[in-house]
PDB file of C-alpha atoms in Angstrom:
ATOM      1  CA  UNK I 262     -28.506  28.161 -14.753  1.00 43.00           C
ATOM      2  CA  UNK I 263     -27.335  27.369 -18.310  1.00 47.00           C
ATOM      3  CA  UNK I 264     -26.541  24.155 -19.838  1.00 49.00           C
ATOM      4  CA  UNK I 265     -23.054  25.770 -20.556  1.00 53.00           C
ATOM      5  CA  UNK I 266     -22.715  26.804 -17.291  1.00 54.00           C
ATOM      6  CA  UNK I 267     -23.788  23.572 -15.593  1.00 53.00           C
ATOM      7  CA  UNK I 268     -21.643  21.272 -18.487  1.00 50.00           C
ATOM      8  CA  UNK I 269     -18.692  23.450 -18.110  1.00 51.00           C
ATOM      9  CA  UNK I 270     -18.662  23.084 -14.054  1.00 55.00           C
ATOM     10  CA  UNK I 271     -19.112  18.944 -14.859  1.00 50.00           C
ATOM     11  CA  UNK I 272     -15.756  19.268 -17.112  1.00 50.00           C
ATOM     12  CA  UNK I 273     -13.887  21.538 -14.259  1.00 54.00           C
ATOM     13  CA  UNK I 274     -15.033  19.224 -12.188  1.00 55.00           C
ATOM     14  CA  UNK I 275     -14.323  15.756 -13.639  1.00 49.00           C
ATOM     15  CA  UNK I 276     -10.438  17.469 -14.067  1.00 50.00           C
ATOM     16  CA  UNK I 277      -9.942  18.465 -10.763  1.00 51.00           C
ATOM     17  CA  UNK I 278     -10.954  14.730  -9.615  1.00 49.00           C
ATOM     18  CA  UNK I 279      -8.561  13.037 -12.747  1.00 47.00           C
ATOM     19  CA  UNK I 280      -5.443  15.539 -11.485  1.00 45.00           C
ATOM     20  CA  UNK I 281      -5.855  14.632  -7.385  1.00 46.00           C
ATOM     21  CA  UNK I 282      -5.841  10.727  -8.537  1.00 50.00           C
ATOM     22  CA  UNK I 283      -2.884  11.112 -10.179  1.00 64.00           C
ATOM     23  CA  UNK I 284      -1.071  12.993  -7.368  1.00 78.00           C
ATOM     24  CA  UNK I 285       0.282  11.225  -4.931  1.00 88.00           C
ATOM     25  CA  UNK I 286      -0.832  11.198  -1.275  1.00 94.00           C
ATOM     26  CA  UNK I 287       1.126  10.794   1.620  1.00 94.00           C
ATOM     27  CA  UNK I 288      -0.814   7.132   2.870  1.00 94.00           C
ATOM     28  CA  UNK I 289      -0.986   7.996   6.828  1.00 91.00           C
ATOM     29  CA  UNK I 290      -2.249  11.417   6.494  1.00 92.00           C
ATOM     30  CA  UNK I 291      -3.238  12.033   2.848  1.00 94.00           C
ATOM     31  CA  UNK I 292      -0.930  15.680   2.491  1.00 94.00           C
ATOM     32  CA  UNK I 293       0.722  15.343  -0.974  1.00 94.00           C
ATOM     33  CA  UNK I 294       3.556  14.553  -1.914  1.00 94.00           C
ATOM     34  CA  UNK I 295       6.529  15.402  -3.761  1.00 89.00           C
ATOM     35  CA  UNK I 296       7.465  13.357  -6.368  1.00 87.00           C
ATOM     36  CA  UNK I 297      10.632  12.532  -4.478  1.00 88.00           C
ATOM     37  CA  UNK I 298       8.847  11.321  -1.483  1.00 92.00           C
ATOM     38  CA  UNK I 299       9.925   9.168   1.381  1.00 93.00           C
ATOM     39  CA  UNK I 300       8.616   5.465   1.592  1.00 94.00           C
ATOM     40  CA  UNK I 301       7.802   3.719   4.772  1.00 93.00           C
ATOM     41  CA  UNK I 302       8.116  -0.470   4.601  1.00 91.00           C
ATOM     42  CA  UNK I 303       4.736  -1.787   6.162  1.00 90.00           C
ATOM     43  CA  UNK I 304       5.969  -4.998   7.632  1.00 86.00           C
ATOM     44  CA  UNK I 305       2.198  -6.476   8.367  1.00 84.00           C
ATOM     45  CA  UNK I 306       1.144  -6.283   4.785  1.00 86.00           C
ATOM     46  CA  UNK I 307       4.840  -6.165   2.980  1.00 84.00           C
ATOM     47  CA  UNK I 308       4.874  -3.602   0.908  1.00 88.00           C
ATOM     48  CA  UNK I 309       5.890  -0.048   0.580  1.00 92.00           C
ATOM     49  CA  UNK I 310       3.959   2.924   1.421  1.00 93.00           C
ATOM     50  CA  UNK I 311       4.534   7.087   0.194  1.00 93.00           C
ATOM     51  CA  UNK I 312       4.618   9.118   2.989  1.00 94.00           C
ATOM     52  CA  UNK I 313       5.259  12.447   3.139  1.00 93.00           C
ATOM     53  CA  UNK I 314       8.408  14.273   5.350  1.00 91.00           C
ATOM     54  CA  UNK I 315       7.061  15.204   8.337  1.00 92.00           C
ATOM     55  CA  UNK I 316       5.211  11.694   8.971  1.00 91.00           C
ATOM     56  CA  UNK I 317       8.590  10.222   7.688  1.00 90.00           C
ATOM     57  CA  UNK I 318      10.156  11.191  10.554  1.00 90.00           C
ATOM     58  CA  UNK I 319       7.825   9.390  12.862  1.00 88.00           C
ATOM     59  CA  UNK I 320       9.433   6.407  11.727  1.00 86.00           C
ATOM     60  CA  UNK I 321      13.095   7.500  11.701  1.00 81.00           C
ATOM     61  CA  UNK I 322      13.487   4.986  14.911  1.00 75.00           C
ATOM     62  CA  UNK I 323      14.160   1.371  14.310  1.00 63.00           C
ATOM     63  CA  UNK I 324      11.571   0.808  17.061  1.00 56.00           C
ATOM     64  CA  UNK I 325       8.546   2.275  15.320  1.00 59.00           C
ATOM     65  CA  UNK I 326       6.208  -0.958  15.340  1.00 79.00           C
ATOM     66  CA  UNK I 327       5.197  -2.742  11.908  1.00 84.00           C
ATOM     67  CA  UNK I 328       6.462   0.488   9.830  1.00 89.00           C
ATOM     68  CA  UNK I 329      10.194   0.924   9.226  1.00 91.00           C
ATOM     69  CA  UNK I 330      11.657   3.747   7.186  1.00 93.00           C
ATOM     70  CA  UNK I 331      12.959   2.786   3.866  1.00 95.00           C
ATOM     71  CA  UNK I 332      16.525   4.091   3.837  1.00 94.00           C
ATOM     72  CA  UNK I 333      18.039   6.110   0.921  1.00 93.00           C
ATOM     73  CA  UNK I 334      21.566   4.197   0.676  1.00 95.00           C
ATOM     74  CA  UNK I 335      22.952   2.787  -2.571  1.00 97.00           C
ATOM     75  CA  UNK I 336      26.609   1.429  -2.770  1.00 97.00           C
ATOM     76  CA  UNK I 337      27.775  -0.451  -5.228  1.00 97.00           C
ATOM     77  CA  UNK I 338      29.359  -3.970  -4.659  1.00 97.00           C
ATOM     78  CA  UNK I 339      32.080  -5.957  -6.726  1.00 95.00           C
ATOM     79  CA  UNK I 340      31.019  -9.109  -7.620  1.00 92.00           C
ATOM     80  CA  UNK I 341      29.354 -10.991  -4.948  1.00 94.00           C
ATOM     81  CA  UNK I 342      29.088 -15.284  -5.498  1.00 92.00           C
ATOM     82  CA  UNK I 343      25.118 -15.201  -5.058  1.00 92.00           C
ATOM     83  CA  UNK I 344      25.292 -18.417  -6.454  1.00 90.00           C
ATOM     84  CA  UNK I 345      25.784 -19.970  -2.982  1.00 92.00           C
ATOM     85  CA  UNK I 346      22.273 -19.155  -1.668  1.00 94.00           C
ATOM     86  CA  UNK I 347      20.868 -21.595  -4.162  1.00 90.00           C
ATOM     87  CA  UNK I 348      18.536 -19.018  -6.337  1.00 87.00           C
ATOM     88  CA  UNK I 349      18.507 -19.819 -10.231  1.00 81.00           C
ATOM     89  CA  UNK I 350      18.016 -16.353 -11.632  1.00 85.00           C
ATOM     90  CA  UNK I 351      20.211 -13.722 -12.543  1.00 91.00           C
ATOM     91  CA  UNK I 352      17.824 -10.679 -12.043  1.00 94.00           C
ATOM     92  CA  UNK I 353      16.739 -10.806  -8.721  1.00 96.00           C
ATOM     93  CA  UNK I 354      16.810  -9.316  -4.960  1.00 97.00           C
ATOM     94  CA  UNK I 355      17.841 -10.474  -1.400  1.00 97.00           C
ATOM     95  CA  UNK I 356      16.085  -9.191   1.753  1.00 96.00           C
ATOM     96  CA  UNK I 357      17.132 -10.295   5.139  1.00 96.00           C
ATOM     97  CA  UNK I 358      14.394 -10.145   7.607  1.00 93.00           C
ATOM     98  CA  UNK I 359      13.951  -8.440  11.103  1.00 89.00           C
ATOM     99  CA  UNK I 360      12.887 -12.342  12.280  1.00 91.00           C
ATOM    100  CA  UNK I 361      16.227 -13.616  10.806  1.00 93.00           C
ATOM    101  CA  UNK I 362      15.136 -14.819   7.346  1.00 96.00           C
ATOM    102  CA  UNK I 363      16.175 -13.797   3.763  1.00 97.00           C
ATOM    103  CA  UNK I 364      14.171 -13.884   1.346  1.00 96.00           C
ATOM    104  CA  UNK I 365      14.836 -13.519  -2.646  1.00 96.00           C
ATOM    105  CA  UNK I 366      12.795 -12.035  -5.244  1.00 94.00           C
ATOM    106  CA  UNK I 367      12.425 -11.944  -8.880  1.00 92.00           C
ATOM    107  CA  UNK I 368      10.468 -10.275 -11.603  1.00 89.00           C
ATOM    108  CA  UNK I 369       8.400 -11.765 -13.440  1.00 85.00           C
ATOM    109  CA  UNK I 370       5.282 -10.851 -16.144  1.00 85.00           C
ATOM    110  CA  UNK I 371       3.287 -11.317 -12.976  1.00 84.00           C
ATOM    111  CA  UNK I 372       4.950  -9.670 -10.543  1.00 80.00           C
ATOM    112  CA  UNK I 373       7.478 -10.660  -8.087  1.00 85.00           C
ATOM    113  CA  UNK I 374       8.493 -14.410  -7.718  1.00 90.00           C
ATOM    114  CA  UNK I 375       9.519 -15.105  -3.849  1.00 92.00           C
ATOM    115  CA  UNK I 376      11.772 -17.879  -2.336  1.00 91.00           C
ATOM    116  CA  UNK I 377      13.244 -18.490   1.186  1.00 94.00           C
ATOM    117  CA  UNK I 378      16.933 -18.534   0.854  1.00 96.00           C
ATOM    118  CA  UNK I 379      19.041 -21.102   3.787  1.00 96.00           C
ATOM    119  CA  UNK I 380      19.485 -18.418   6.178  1.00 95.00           C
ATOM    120  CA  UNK I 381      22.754 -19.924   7.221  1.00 96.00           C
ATOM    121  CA  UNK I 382      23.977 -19.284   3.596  1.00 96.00           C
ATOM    122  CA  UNK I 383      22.833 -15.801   4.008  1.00 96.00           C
ATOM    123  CA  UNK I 384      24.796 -15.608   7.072  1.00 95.00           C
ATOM    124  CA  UNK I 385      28.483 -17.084   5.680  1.00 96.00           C
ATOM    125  CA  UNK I 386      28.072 -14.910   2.761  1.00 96.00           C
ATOM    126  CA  UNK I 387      27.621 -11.971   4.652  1.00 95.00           C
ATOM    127  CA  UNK I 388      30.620 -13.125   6.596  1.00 95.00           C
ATOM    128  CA  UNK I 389      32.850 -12.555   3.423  1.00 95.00           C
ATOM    129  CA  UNK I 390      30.725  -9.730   2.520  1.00 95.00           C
ATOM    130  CA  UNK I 391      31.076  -7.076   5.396  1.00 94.00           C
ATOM    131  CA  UNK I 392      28.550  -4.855   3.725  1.00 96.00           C
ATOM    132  CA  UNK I 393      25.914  -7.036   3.686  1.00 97.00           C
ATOM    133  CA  UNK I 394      26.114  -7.255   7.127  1.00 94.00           C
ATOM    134  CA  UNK I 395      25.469  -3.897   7.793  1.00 95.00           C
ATOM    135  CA  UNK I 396      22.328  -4.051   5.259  1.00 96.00           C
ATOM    136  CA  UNK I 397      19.017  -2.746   7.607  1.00 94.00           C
ATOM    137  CA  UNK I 398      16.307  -5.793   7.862  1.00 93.00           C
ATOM    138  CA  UNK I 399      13.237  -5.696   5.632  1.00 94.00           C
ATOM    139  CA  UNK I 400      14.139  -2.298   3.934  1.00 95.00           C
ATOM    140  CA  UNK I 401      17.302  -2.825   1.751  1.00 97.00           C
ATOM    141  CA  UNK I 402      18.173  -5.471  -0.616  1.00 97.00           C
ATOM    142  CA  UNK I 403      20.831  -7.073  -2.238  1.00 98.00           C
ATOM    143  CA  UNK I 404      20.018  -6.298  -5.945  1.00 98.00           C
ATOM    144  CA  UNK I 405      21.589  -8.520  -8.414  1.00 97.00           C
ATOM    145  CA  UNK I 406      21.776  -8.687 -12.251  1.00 95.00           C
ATOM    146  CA  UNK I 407      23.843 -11.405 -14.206  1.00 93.00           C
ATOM    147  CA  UNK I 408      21.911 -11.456 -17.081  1.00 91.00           C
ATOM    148  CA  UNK I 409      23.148 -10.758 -20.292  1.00 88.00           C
ATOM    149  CA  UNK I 410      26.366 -11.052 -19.531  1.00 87.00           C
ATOM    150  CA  UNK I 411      26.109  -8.293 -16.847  1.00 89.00           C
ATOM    151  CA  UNK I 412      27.379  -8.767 -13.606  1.00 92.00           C
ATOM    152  CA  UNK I 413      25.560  -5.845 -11.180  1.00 95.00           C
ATOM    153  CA  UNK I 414      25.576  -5.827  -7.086  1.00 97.00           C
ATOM    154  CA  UNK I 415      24.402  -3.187  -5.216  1.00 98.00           C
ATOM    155  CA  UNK I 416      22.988  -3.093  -1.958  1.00 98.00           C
ATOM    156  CA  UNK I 417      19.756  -0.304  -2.290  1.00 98.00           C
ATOM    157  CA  UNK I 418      16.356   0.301  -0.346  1.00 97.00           C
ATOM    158  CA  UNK I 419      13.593  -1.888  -1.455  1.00 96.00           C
ATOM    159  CA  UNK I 420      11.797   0.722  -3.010  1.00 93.00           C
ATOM    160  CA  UNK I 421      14.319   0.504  -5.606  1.00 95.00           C
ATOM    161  CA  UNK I 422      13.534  -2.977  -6.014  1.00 95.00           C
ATOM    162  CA  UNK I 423      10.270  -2.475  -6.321  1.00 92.00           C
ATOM    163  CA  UNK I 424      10.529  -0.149  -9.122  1.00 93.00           C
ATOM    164  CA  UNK I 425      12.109  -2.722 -11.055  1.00 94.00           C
ATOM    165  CA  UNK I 426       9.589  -5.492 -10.490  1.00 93.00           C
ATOM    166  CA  UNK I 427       7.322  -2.707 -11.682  1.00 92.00           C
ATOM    167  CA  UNK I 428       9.563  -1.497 -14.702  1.00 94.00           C
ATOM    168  CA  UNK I 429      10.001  -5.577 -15.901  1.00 94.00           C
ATOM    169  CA  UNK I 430       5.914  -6.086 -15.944  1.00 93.00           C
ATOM    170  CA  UNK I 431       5.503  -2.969 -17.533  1.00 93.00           C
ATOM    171  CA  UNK I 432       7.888  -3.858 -20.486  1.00 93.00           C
ATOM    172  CA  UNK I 433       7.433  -7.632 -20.725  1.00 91.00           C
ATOM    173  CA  UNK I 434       6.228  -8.699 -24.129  1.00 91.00           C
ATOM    174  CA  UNK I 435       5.074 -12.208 -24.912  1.00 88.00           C
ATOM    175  CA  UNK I 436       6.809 -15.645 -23.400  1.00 84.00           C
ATOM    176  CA  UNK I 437      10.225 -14.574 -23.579  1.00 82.00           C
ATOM    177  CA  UNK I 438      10.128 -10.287 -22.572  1.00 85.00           C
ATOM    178  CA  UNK I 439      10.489  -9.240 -26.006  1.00 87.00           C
ATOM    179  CA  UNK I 440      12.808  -6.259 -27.217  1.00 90.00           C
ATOM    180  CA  UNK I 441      12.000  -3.698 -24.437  1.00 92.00           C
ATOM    181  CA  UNK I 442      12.248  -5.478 -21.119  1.00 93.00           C
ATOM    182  CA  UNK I 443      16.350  -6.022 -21.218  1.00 92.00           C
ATOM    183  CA  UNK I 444      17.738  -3.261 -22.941  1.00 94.00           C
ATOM    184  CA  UNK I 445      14.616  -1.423 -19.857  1.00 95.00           C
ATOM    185  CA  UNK I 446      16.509  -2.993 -17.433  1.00 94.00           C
ATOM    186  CA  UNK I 447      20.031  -2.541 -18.022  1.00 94.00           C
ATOM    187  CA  UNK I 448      19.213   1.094 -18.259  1.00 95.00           C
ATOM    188  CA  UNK I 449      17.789   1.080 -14.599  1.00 96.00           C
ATOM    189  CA  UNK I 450      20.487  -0.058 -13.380  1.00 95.00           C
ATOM    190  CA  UNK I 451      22.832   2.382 -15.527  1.00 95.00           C
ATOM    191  CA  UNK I 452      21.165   5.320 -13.536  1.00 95.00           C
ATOM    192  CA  UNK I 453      21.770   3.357 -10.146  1.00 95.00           C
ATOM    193  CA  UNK I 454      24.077   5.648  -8.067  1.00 94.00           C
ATOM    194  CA  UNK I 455      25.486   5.878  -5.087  1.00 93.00           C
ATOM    195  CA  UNK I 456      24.441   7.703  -2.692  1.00 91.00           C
ATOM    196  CA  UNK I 457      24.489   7.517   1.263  1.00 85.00           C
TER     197      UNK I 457
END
């Protein structure tokens, strides 16, 4: 055995292990995936998990336990008056719950701020709103943006949300964002599209 040999197979070796971290696994069975994967919404420990097709369709029934299938729909809304359910932010997401609660969410440098939003007020809204009505519990969101003089609605699977909590603490410079977090975020949402 060389040292060549033998510092050559370390190198191979230390690659292989950097290129399987960075590829994502499916998170129930560990098969990759691709990088358009589907997400599952783990309802015990709220958060999103990859998963890859064929244990995606495990979960295409509602009834599937503490995992429900995050859904791919994105439609646009006109202007709904968020304003009503009490939340002072203009960049944020609603999420009506399985056990009849709404939540909201923010970004923040931190991560994602959380309130409980009057469920009643969710409830009227959605009575002018027929669309949010029809919005899945736990795995799609009301996504909002009124900052900046924008004014953005879109109902969209969580995941989506989650990317922008992700994309906001990524670009977030200093106290007040700095120069890349807005013009970061109005661009996520320019490449928003509808899809069903």
């Amino acid at each position: 055995m060389t040292v060549d040999g033998a510092l050559a197979r370390v190198i191979r070796s230390a690659g292989r292990r950097t290129a399987t971290a960075e590829t994502e696994v499916c998170e129930l069975c560990a098969a990759r995936v691709a990088g358009e994967h589907a997400h599952l919404y783990d309802i015990g420990a709220a958060r999103v998990r990859c998963v890859c097709g064929p244990c995606s369709v495990l979960f295409a029934d509602d009834g599937a336990g503490r995992y429900r299938l995050v859904p791919r729909r994105r439609l646009r809304l006109p202007p709904v008056d968020t304003g009503v359910l009490g939340v002072p932010v203009g960049l944020v997401f609603f999420v009506p719950r399985s056990d009849g609660t709404v939540t909201a969410q923010g970004p923040s440098p931190a991560g994602a701020m959380r309130w409980e939003v009057d469920a009643a007020a969710w409830r009227r809204l959605a009575g002018t709103v027929p669309q949010l009505a029809s919005m899945a519990p736990d795995v799609e969101a009301l996504l909002v943006n009124t900052v900046r003089g924008l004014d953005e609605h879109w109902i969209v699977p969580v995941d989506d949300c989650y990317r922008m909590i992700a994309l906001v603490r990524r670009e977030w410079r200093g106290l007040s964002g700095g120069g890349r977090v807005w013009p970061a975020v109005e661009q996520f949402f320019k490449e928003l599209t509808e899809r069903s």
